[in-house]
Amino acid sequence: MAPQTIGAVYMNNSGMTPQTILFDLDLTLCQPRCAPDKLVAEAFDRANVNQYCTAADLSTVESESLAADANSELDYYRLCFEATAQQTGVDSEDALGVARAYQAIGGHSDVEFLPGAETILSDLKEGYSLGLVTNGLQEIQQQKVNTLGIDGVFDAVVFATPEIGYKPDPAPFRRALSALETAPENALHIGDSYATDVAGAHAIGTDSIWIPSAPSDEGQADTVPEPDRVFNSLCDLREVL
């Protein structure tokens, strides 16, 4: 049975079907195999340090500026744990030890496909140019791509960096589309973040399908620019296949 294609139904505002589909990575195609809070707790335990932050705390301090300041994966984690220590009024001298333990656990790169993701990629690969555009430290993101075994699935992969610009900056989207020789209006971007995926895609004139990763995000669906479609999961892409 031939794979179905998104172009069978989906058309943009100009009545065109996409030639290229871009994907975000984290919480769009994959998720951590182990609960993030468990990884953080284990890191503090291994480092023999009283836990002073949670996975949610780390998420609040993770930023492009920290990634820009880091010279390695370990250094990035150190900066993150230092930032959470400062936020909670704790001495940050143990941040390096906790960061080493966190890196040694390796859980941050131990990811699994979200439901439907592997099949969707396989089906779309048959008829479309596929690209990956992801924020985050390249060293970490590449490990996730390797874990999932999808390096060969994409015709272009862009790891956003300070030099290129981070989503929602249009630059990483433009770089991917340039490599794929696709005009923005002939592409479609799929991601979980309104702020980075939807806003970034629309900034260059590319349609977006938004799959919010948290229920609290859904209220942004009416924000300008509006996503062209909003789905609950990748499985819902079958509605336009």
Tab-separated table of C-alpha atoms in Angstrom, residues 79-220:
chain	number	residue	atom	x	y	z
A	79	LEU	CA	25.666	27.063	33.733
A	80	CYS	CA	22.096	25.800	34.079
A	81	PHE	CA	22.662	24.381	37.561
A	82	GLU	CA	24.513	27.539	38.591
A	83	ALA	CA	21.580	29.658	37.415
A	84	THR	CA	19.048	27.620	39.390
A	85	ALA	CA	21.289	27.785	42.462
A	86	GLN	CA	21.364	31.559	42.197
A	87	GLN	CA	17.588	31.687	41.811
A	88	THR	CA	17.062	29.653	44.971
A	89	GLY	CA	19.745	31.435	46.983
A	90	VAL	CA	21.995	28.372	47.188
A	91	ASP	CA	25.772	28.411	46.833
A	92	SER	CA	26.582	27.413	43.260
A	93	GLU	CA	29.942	25.793	44.040
A	94	ASP	CA	28.409	22.310	43.649
A	95	ALA	CA	26.955	23.052	40.212
A	96	LEU	CA	29.853	21.474	38.321
A	97	GLY	CA	29.620	18.232	40.302
A	98	VAL	CA	25.875	17.988	39.714
A	99	ALA	CA	26.369	18.802	36.038
A	100	ARG	CA	28.946	16.009	35.698
A	101	ALA	CA	26.542	13.544	37.300
A	102	TYR	CA	23.690	14.722	35.086
A	103	GLN	CA	25.802	14.307	31.963
A	104	ALA	CA	27.015	10.875	33.090
A	105	ILE	CA	23.446	9.638	33.486
A	106	GLY	CA	22.891	10.451	29.837
A	107	GLY	CA	19.127	10.556	30.194
A	108	HIS	CA	18.823	13.854	28.375
A	109	SER	CA	19.685	12.073	25.133
A	110	ASP	CA	17.722	8.907	26.000
A	111	VAL	CA	14.627	9.851	24.033
A	112	GLU	CA	11.826	7.977	22.319
A	113	PHE	CA	9.452	8.784	19.491
A	114	LEU	CA	6.187	10.434	20.372
A	115	PRO	CA	3.187	8.348	19.237
A	116	GLY	CA	2.904	8.359	15.475
A	117	ALA	CA	6.160	10.204	14.821
A	118	GLU	CA	8.194	7.369	13.343
A	119	THR	CA	5.408	6.329	10.970
A	120	ILE	CA	4.660	9.903	9.920
A	121	LEU	CA	8.309	10.485	9.021
A	122	SER	CA	8.475	7.245	7.063
A	123	ASP	CA	5.318	8.078	5.102
A	124	LEU	CA	6.248	11.668	4.331
A	125	LYS	CA	9.778	10.720	3.289
A	126	GLU	CA	8.295	9.016	0.232
A	127	GLY	CA	7.036	12.201	-1.372
A	128	TYR	CA	8.484	15.257	0.330
A	129	SER	CA	11.732	16.939	1.189
A	130	LEU	CA	12.062	16.807	4.975
A	131	GLY	CA	14.004	19.176	7.178
A	132	LEU	CA	14.754	19.409	10.888
A	133	VAL	CA	15.118	22.807	12.565
A	134	THR	CA	15.866	22.642	16.280
A	135	ASN	CA	17.086	24.920	19.037
A	136	GLY	CA	19.456	23.620	21.692
A	137	LEU	CA	23.113	22.762	22.013
A	138	GLN	CA	24.150	20.918	18.850
A	139	GLU	CA	26.063	18.258	20.764
A	140	ILE	CA	22.953	17.326	22.752
A	141	GLN	CA	20.511	17.550	19.855
A	142	GLN	CA	22.721	15.384	17.629
A	143	GLN	CA	22.762	12.706	20.333
A	144	LYS	CA	18.955	12.678	20.294
A	145	VAL	CA	18.884	12.386	16.508
A	146	ASN	CA	21.333	9.479	16.718
A	147	THR	CA	19.298	7.775	19.446
A	148	LEU	CA	16.175	7.948	17.284
A	149	GLY	CA	18.079	6.779	14.204
A	150	ILE	CA	16.666	9.557	12.023
A	151	ASP	CA	19.829	11.231	10.765
A	152	GLY	CA	19.230	9.833	7.284
A	153	VAL	CA	15.542	10.716	7.240
A	154	PHE	CA	16.075	14.433	6.782
A	155	ASP	CA	17.376	16.089	3.655
A	156	ALA	CA	18.548	19.058	5.737
A	157	VAL	CA	19.242	19.447	9.456
A	158	VAL	CA	19.762	22.836	11.083
A	159	PHE	CA	20.925	23.102	14.682
A	160	ALA	CA	20.234	26.701	15.629
A	161	THR	CA	23.310	28.421	17.064
A	162	PRO	CA	24.215	31.940	18.172
A	163	GLU	CA	25.951	32.424	14.820
A	164	ILE	CA	22.887	31.354	12.818
A	165	GLY	CA	20.211	32.588	15.213
A	166	TYR	CA	17.719	30.687	17.339
A	167	LYS	CA	14.080	30.117	16.460
A	168	PRO	CA	11.941	32.244	16.167
A	169	ASP	CA	14.684	34.078	14.285
A	170	PRO	CA	13.918	33.419	10.600
A	171	ALA	CA	17.556	32.543	9.862
A	172	PRO	CA	17.492	28.813	10.772
A	173	PHE	CA	14.289	28.344	8.768
A	174	ARG	CA	15.814	30.146	5.796
A	175	ARG	CA	18.971	28.048	6.045
A	176	ALA	CA	16.967	24.816	5.949
A	177	LEU	CA	14.806	25.949	3.037
A	178	SER	CA	17.844	27.175	1.122
A	179	ALA	CA	19.498	23.770	1.511
A	180	LEU	CA	16.275	22.151	0.298
A	181	GLU	CA	15.908	24.657	-2.565
A	182	THR	CA	12.363	25.438	-1.451
A	183	ALA	CA	10.605	28.791	-1.328
A	184	PRO	CA	9.004	29.602	2.064
A	185	GLU	CA	5.490	29.545	0.598
A	186	ASN	CA	6.069	25.981	-0.633
A	187	ALA	CA	6.937	24.669	2.831
A	188	LEU	CA	5.132	23.671	6.014
A	189	HIS	CA	6.603	23.703	9.524
A	190	ILE	CA	5.401	21.456	12.367
A	191	GLY	CA	6.306	22.141	15.997
A	192	ASP	CA	5.130	22.257	19.601
A	193	SER	CA	6.126	25.811	20.536
A	194	TYR	CA	4.014	28.802	19.572
A	195	ALA	CA	6.789	31.264	20.401
A	196	THR	CA	9.528	29.560	18.394
A	197	ASP	CA	7.841	27.333	15.815
A	198	VAL	CA	4.658	29.136	14.799
A	199	ALA	CA	6.025	32.671	15.078
A	200	GLY	CA	9.304	31.728	13.406
A	201	ALA	CA	7.666	29.959	10.464
A	202	HIS	CA	5.205	32.773	9.842
A	203	ALA	CA	8.011	35.326	9.955
A	204	ILE	CA	9.284	33.938	6.647
A	205	GLY	CA	5.878	33.221	5.113
A	206	THR	CA	5.755	29.489	5.838
A	207	ASP	CA	2.566	27.776	7.024
A	208	SER	CA	2.598	26.102	10.419
A	209	ILE	CA	0.926	23.198	12.148
A	210	TRP	CA	1.051	23.659	15.892
A	211	ILE	CA	0.925	20.721	18.311
A	212	PRO	CA	0.990	22.307	21.807
A	213	SER	CA	3.119	20.278	24.223
A	214	ALA	CA	1.250	21.569	27.291
A	215	PRO	CA	-2.484	22.271	27.793
A	216	SER	CA	-1.606	25.708	29.157
A	217	ASP	CA	-0.200	26.632	25.731
A	218	GLU	CA	-3.475	26.124	23.895
A	219	GLY	CA	-4.813	29.574	24.762
A	220	GLN	CA	-2.264	31.030	22.347
